[in-house]
């Protein structure tokens, strides 16, 4: 065992290259190898010694046997020479066949030489027949001796025929073997060897060696039939070989051409079944299916070449042979006039001189059929072939279905389909397939359409369903693992930075990373970038967290693999490949291999939509369970389940954009060339111009996007409901506090204004009034907390409908709190803090401010009649607590303060107020003398056109007048480029030159001043 293991180890090493051996092994390993080689050498030497010792005795015995054989051969040659000399004696007696001694082969030798010893008469027969039949220089023998020579020649031929039959069988010349076998049977009848026993046959009684010959010849028939029928099952054989095999079967079984057709078709059916039942080895599936198609095509071609006969009056086509079986039969049986007079032994008669003693019936022997081989009628041939095709169709479908089960990719299916297409196309072009089908079947035989097309589509459907089911399952598992990771990462010890970003999106938005800008951002325009090229800044602009990016990237990678696999089954988009097929070549194609492209794309679209629906169903189930868990909980904002809700909402919102291959799966080819940046422009142009026809696939893609948006909005609604519930609860608690300390704690400073009033005497009286200019602290805290919660989840990317619903819900909760407050005040509980006019004025100011801030511009137009009526009712209750005369005086100034407050807090509460409310139009009664805290914009278009400039009111007035004058003046042509007001940075230089050196300025900062150079 050790030696065997060592030998196997040495065989794996290449010891012929010492340099490589020393490079790959150390010194100790080399010494170990040396010891192994030396042990192997010793082991081989020992084996050699044992082998020589064991075989030496056999070698000596073999040498002795060879020497004995040499001595026997020399004695035999001596006796043969003596016999030849004795046969040339001057007065030989003529032998008689009926006087031959009986019992052994020595009878013939005794008749020829009575003085020959008995021990040489028998063994010398096989060597003496050629000597006896060799022509002698003396005259022709007498008739009695001629009969004897004829008998001896027949016996000699009978002894040689088996060898010739075996030689023909080895050369696959089964028709030649059949002819020799039938000649052997003819010899048996002439020599009366087919009797029941040696006693009834005089030849067998005198030549017992022929008994063994007759027994050996009886097995040739079954062997030739078996080999001929096996040849019929092979497809890589010529038409002539098949015709000869069928002729052999017909001659041996004495059958008709119709029976030969049945044998041919049954053999091919067995070949089809054998081909379909072969062991399956992955890459061999294509070869098996191509072999099956080739076998079917070859069967019809050979059926036409063998059995079809042209009607009378039609000239034969050299490229389409036909009737080969009948012409071969005529040649073999000698029915053809030109073939008469030649026999099976025609060539052998020129080689061996003893053939001249054979009778004429043997020399001109020809096989014959009992009945004439009439051609098969056209109707019978067509009916038989159609039944055969129908009989094979079920076997072929079942076999191909089982074969396609081993094909695991659509690329493999496409490769098999293309191989079949190439095979049938070449078959159609070279063998006139249509003509053959019309002659044999009276209709075209569509192998792909009738047998394989639906099977390939079914397998494609199965592969697509399995692939997308796998994607759906893996996506569900990925979603569950992400949610579990979010829930289990509540502790601060978690090391995954991406999970922290899910808890607070502002950390991600305001953090820098190397992937914020693409590497080619400096020289590649946005419009020229690829569809998949997205930078980190674009992801932050869309508030797409890294966890969402990872999920979408994983899903998109799986969709890409599936899409690339399926695109192999669809026509290529490369124009160079489509131009290669000329119209003539397209006409000669066997079938349209891309005829199922629409079905395949619809299949892909259906399964893609089903996959997305499966993912959205999982999201919906999780959202419903989380919504039930956090409903009514005051600590909902601190729970990690809301992070999972936001993750799923962002996921559904970004899935359509971050998975471009999903869009391509649904839209097909139209989804590749489209760029996302130009979708909105294209839609606007379509809306302005003529309405274009919307394709069903585009409608389906819109449905998928709407489905994803609905799930995203549903997720954000769960989050917004929890946020509004918690914040509104805190707001209501602060609002409903009745003790004096709480009221004072939430109060803010008021503004003191001087107003001119007309006294009863007509003179004007100057008086001072105090009005609120800021909302209460709990109002500011409520709005700030609301903005903070929105900022933490990336509020700039929230859907507009979510923000509108959130503001509407907030306003409803606020109004409900005010209604509860007014209801409690009307009940006038004992011990409650009384509602003073100042507090009512502050509450009215807060209510109107909240109404303006929390009411979106779109909601005002659409109408919230019910909400407005509730607000007006609460406002009336609060106004009733204020003196009517004071209310009339306070209202204009209160509205002015309210307008300024909204403008001042528009940026602070920008996500709440919305972009449409940040810049409200100023009233026509604008007083330039009144100081404002509004940030004015730059008058000229500079590098940063919307950059706000901070300046005092006097500098503001001066710059405003200067900008008006500069617009009115005409720029002289000699103005330098640096002084050009339209040149970028000129406004900065102008402001710097006018800035007082003692006053600190924003424009003297190093980083900003360098931008003007």
Coordinates of N, CA and C in Angstrom, one line a residue, residues 453-580:
X453 N -41.0 24.7 -30.4 CA -41.2 26.1 -30.0 C -41.9 26.2 -28.7
X454 N -43.0 25.5 -28.5 CA -43.8 25.7 -27.3 C -43.1 25.1 -26.1
X455 N -42.3 24.0 -26.4 CA -41.5 23.4 -25.3 C -40.4 24.4 -24.8
X456 N -39.8 25.1 -25.7 CA -38.8 26.1 -25.3 C -39.5 27.3 -24.5
X457 N -40.7 27.7 -25.0 CA -41.4 28.8 -24.3 C -41.8 28.3 -22.9
X458 N -42.2 27.1 -22.8 CA -42.6 26.6 -21.4 C -41.4 26.6 -20.5
X459 N -40.3 26.1 -21.0 CA -39.1 26.1 -20.2 C -38.6 27.5 -19.9
X460 N -38.7 28.4 -20.8 CA -38.4 29.8 -20.6 C -39.3 30.4 -19.5
X461 N -40.6 30.0 -19.6 CA -41.5 30.5 -18.5 C -41.1 30.0 -17.2
X462 N -40.7 28.7 -17.1 CA -40.4 28.1 -15.8 C -39.1 28.8 -15.3
X463 N -38.1 29.0 -16.2 CA -36.8 29.6 -15.7 C -37.1 31.0 -15.3
X464 N -37.9 31.7 -16.0 CA -38.2 33.1 -15.6 C -38.9 33.2 -14.3
X465 N -39.9 32.3 -14.1 CA -40.7 32.3 -12.9 C -39.7 31.9 -11.7
X466 N -38.9 30.9 -11.9 CA -38.0 30.5 -10.8 C -37.0 31.6 -10.5
X467 N -36.5 32.2 -11.5 CA -35.5 33.3 -11.3 C -36.1 34.5 -10.5
X468 N -37.3 34.9 -10.9 CA -38.0 36.0 -10.2 C -38.5 35.6 -8.9
X469 N -38.9 34.4 -8.7 CA -39.3 33.9 -7.4 C -38.1 33.9 -6.5
X470 N -36.9 33.5 -7.0 CA -35.7 33.6 -6.2 C -35.4 35.0 -5.8
X471 N -35.5 35.9 -6.8 CA -35.3 37.4 -6.5 C -36.3 37.9 -5.5
X472 N -37.5 37.5 -5.6 CA -38.5 37.9 -4.6 C -38.2 37.4 -3.2
X473 N -37.8 36.1 -3.1 CA -37.5 35.5 -1.9 C -36.3 36.1 -1.2
X474 N -35.2 36.3 -2.1 CA -34.0 36.9 -1.5 C -34.2 38.4 -1.1
X475 N -35.1 39.1 -1.9 CA -35.4 40.5 -1.5 C -36.2 40.5 -0.2
X476 N -37.1 39.6 0.0 CA -37.8 39.6 1.2 C -36.9 39.3 2.4
X477 N -36.0 38.3 2.2 CA -35.0 38.0 3.2 C -34.1 39.2 3.5
X478 N -33.7 39.9 2.5 CA -32.8 41.1 2.7 C -33.6 42.2 3.4
X479 N -34.9 42.3 3.1 CA -35.7 43.3 3.8 C -35.8 43.0 5.3
X480 N -36.1 41.7 5.5 CA -36.3 41.3 6.9 C -35.0 41.4 7.7
X481 N -33.8 41.1 7.1 CA -32.5 41.2 7.8 C -32.2 42.7 8.0
X482 N -32.6 43.6 7.1 CA -32.3 45.0 7.3 C -33.2 45.6 8.4
X483 N -34.4 45.1 8.5 CA -35.3 45.6 9.5 C -34.9 45.0 10.9
X484 N -34.4 43.8 10.9 CA -33.9 43.3 12.2 C -32.6 44.0 12.6
X485 N -31.8 44.4 11.7 CA -30.6 45.1 12.0 C -30.9 46.5 12.5
X486 N -32.0 47.1 12.0 CA -32.4 48.4 12.5 C -32.9 48.3 13.9
X487 N -33.7 47.3 14.1 CA -34.3 47.1 15.5 C -33.3 46.7 16.5
X488 N -32.3 45.9 16.1 CA -31.3 45.4 17.1 C -30.2 46.4 17.3
X489 N -30.2 47.5 16.6 CA -29.1 48.5 16.7 C -29.5 49.7 17.5
X490 N -30.4 49.5 18.4 CA -30.8 50.7 19.2 C -29.7 51.1 20.2
X491 N -28.8 50.2 20.6 CA -27.7 50.5 21.5 C -26.7 51.3 20.8
X492 N -26.0 52.1 21.6 CA -24.9 53.0 21.0 C -23.7 52.3 20.6
X493 N -23.6 51.0 21.0 CA -22.4 50.2 20.7 C -22.3 49.7 19.3
X494 N -23.3 49.9 18.5 CA -23.3 49.4 17.2 C -22.2 50.1 16.4
X495 N -21.5 49.3 15.6 CA -20.4 49.9 14.8 C -20.8 50.2 13.4
X496 N -22.0 49.9 12.9 CA -22.4 50.2 11.6 C -22.8 51.6 11.4
X497 N -22.0 52.4 10.7 CA -22.3 53.8 10.5 C -23.5 54.0 9.7
X498 N -23.9 53.1 8.8 CA -25.0 53.3 8.0 C -26.3 53.2 8.8
X499 N -26.3 52.4 9.9 CA -27.5 52.3 10.7 C -27.7 53.6 11.4
X500 N -26.7 54.3 11.9 CA -26.8 55.7 12.5 C -27.4 56.6 11.5
X501 N -27.1 56.5 10.2 CA -27.7 57.4 9.2 C -29.2 57.1 9.1
X502 N -29.6 55.9 9.3 CA -31.0 55.6 9.2 C -31.7 56.2 10.4
X503 N -31.1 56.3 11.5 CA -31.7 56.9 12.7 C -31.8 58.4 12.6
X504 N -30.8 59.0 11.9 CA -30.8 60.5 11.8 C -30.2 60.8 10.4
X505 N -31.1 61.1 9.5 CA -30.7 61.3 8.1 C -29.8 62.6 7.9
X506 N -30.0 63.5 8.9 CA -29.2 64.7 8.8 C -27.7 64.4 8.9
X507 N -27.3 63.4 9.7 CA -25.9 63.0 9.8 C -25.4 62.6 8.5
X508 N -26.2 61.9 7.7 CA -25.7 61.5 6.4 C -25.7 62.7 5.4
X509 N -26.7 63.5 5.5 CA -26.8 64.6 4.5 C -25.6 65.6 4.7
X510 N -25.2 65.9 5.9 CA -24.1 66.8 6.2 C -22.8 66.2 6.5
X511 N -22.6 65.0 6.0 CA -21.3 64.4 6.1 C -20.6 64.3 4.8
X512 N -19.4 64.4 4.7 CA -18.6 64.4 3.5 C -18.0 63.0 3.2
X513 N -18.0 62.6 2.0 CA -17.4 61.3 1.6 C -16.8 61.4 0.3
X514 N -15.8 60.6 0.0 CA -15.1 60.7 -1.3 C -16.0 60.4 -2.5
X515 N -17.1 59.8 -2.3 CA -17.9 59.4 -3.4 C -19.0 60.5 -3.7
X516 N -18.9 61.6 -3.0 CA -19.9 62.7 -3.3 C -19.9 63.2 -4.7
X517 N -18.8 63.3 -5.3 CA -18.7 63.7 -6.7 C -18.1 62.6 -7.5
X518 N -18.6 62.3 -8.7 CA -18.0 61.3 -9.6 C -16.6 61.7 -10.0
X519 N -15.7 60.8 -10.3 CA -14.3 61.2 -10.7 C -14.2 62.0 -12.0
X520 N -15.2 61.9 -12.8 CA -15.2 62.6 -14.1 C -16.1 63.9 -14.0
X521 N -16.4 64.4 -12.8 CA -17.3 65.5 -12.7 C -16.7 66.8 -13.3
X522 N -15.4 66.9 -13.4 CA -14.8 68.1 -13.9 C -14.9 68.3 -15.4
X523 N -14.9 67.2 -16.1 CA -14.9 67.3 -17.6 C -16.0 66.6 -18.3
X524 N -16.9 65.9 -17.6 CA -18.0 65.3 -18.3 C -19.3 66.0 -17.9
X525 N -20.1 66.4 -18.9 CA -21.3 67.0 -18.6 C -22.4 66.1 -18.1
X526 N -23.3 66.6 -17.3 CA -24.3 65.7 -16.7 C -25.2 65.0 -17.8
X527 N -25.4 65.8 -18.9 CA -26.2 65.1 -19.9 C -25.5 64.0 -20.6
X528 N -24.2 64.0 -20.6 CA -23.4 63.0 -21.3 C -23.0 61.8 -20.4
X529 N -23.4 61.8 -19.2 CA -23.1 60.7 -18.3 C -24.0 59.6 -18.5
X530 N -23.6 58.4 -18.1 CA -24.4 57.2 -18.2 C -25.6 57.3 -17.3
X531 N -26.5 56.4 -17.6 CA -27.7 56.3 -16.8 C -27.5 55.9 -15.4
X532 N -26.5 55.0 -15.3 CA -26.2 54.4 -14.0 C -25.2 55.2 -13.2
X533 N -24.6 56.3 -13.8 CA -23.6 57.0 -13.1 C -24.3 58.0 -12.1
X534 N -24.2 57.7 -10.8 CA -24.9 58.6 -9.8 C -23.8 58.9 -8.7
X535 N -23.8 60.1 -8.3 CA -22.8 60.5 -7.3 C -23.4 60.5 -5.9
X536 N -22.6 60.7 -4.9 CA -23.1 60.7 -3.6 C -23.9 61.9 -3.3
X537 N -23.6 63.0 -4.0 CA -24.4 64.2 -3.8 C -25.8 64.1 -4.3
X538 N -25.9 63.4 -5.4 CA -27.3 63.1 -6.0 C -28.1 62.3 -5.0
X539 N -27.4 61.3 -4.4 CA -28.1 60.5 -3.4 C -28.5 61.3 -2.2
X540 N -27.7 62.2 -1.8 CA -28.0 63.1 -0.6 C -29.1 64.1 -1.0
X541 N -29.1 64.5 -2.3 CA -30.2 65.4 -2.7 C -31.5 64.7 -2.7
X542 N -31.5 63.4 -2.9 CA -32.8 62.6 -2.9 C -33.0 62.0 -1.6
X543 N -32.1 62.2 -0.6 CA -32.3 61.7 0.8 C -32.4 60.2 0.7
X544 N -31.5 59.6 0.0 CA -31.4 58.1 -0.1 C -30.3 57.6 0.8
X545 N -30.6 56.9 1.8 CA -29.7 56.5 2.8 C -28.8 55.3 2.2
X546 N -27.6 55.1 2.8 CA -26.8 54.0 2.3 C -27.4 52.6 2.4
X547 N -28.2 52.4 3.4 CA -28.9 51.1 3.5 C -29.9 50.9 2.3
X548 N -30.6 52.0 2.0 CA -31.5 51.9 0.8 C -30.7 51.7 -0.5
X549 N -29.5 52.4 -0.6 CA -28.7 52.2 -1.8 C -28.2 50.8 -1.9
X550 N -27.8 50.2 -0.8 CA -27.3 48.8 -0.8 C -28.4 47.8 -1.2
X551 N -29.6 48.0 -0.7 CA -30.7 47.2 -1.0 C -31.0 47.3 -2.5
X552 N -31.1 48.5 -3.0 CA -31.5 48.7 -4.4 C -30.3 48.2 -5.3
X553 N -29.1 48.4 -4.9 CA -28.0 47.9 -5.7 C -28.0 46.3 -5.7
X554 N -28.3 45.7 -4.6 CA -28.4 44.2 -4.6 C -29.6 43.7 -5.5
X555 N -30.7 44.4 -5.4 CA -31.9 44.0 -6.3 C -31.6 44.3 -7.7
X556 N -30.9 45.4 -8.0 CA -30.6 45.8 -9.4 C -29.6 44.8 -10.0
X557 N -28.6 44.4 -9.2 CA -27.6 43.4 -9.7 C -28.3 42.1 -10.0
X558 N -29.2 41.6 -9.2 CA -30.0 40.4 -9.6 C -30.8 40.6 -10.8
X559 N -31.5 41.7 -10.9 CA -32.3 41.9 -12.1 C -31.4 42.0 -13.3
X560 N -30.2 42.6 -13.2 CA -29.3 42.7 -14.3 C -28.9 41.3 -14.8
X561 N -28.6 40.4 -13.9 CA -28.2 39.1 -14.2 C -29.3 38.4 -15.0
X562 N -30.5 38.5 -14.4 CA -31.6 37.9 -15.1 C -31.9 38.5 -16.4
X563 N -31.8 39.8 -16.5 CA -32.1 40.5 -17.8 C -31.1 40.2 -18.8
X564 N -29.8 40.1 -18.5 CA -28.7 39.8 -19.4 C -28.9 38.4 -19.9
X565 N -29.3 37.5 -19.0 CA -29.6 36.1 -19.4 C -30.7 36.0 -20.4
X566 N -31.8 36.8 -20.1 CA -32.9 36.7 -21.0 C -32.7 37.4 -22.3
X567 N -31.9 38.4 -22.3 CA -31.6 39.2 -23.6 C -31.0 38.3 -24.6
X568 N -30.3 37.2 -24.2 CA -29.7 36.3 -25.2 C -30.7 35.7 -26.0
X569 N -32.0 35.6 -25.5 CA -33.1 34.9 -26.3 C -33.7 35.9 -27.2
X570 N -33.5 37.2 -27.0 CA -34.1 38.2 -27.8 C -33.2 38.7 -28.9
X571 N -33.7 39.4 -29.9 CA -32.8 39.9 -31.0 C -31.8 40.9 -30.5
X572 N -30.6 40.9 -31.0 CA -29.6 41.8 -30.6 C -29.9 43.2 -31.1
X573 N -29.5 44.2 -30.3 CA -29.6 45.6 -30.7 C -28.5 46.1 -31.6
X574 N -27.5 45.3 -31.8 CA -26.3 45.6 -32.6 C -26.7 45.7 -34.1
X575 N -26.6 46.9 -34.7 CA -27.0 46.9 -36.2 C -26.1 46.1 -37.1
X576 N -24.8 45.9 -36.6 CA -23.9 45.2 -37.5 C -24.3 43.7 -37.6
X577 N -25.0 43.2 -36.6 CA -25.4 41.8 -36.6 C -26.7 41.7 -37.5
X578 N -27.5 42.6 -37.5 CA -28.8 42.6 -38.2 C -28.5 42.8 -39.7
X579 N -27.5 43.6 -40.1 CA -27.2 43.8 -41.5 C -26.6 42.6 -42.2
X580 N -26.0 41.7 -41.4 CA -25.4 40.6 -42.0 C -26.4 39.6 -42.7

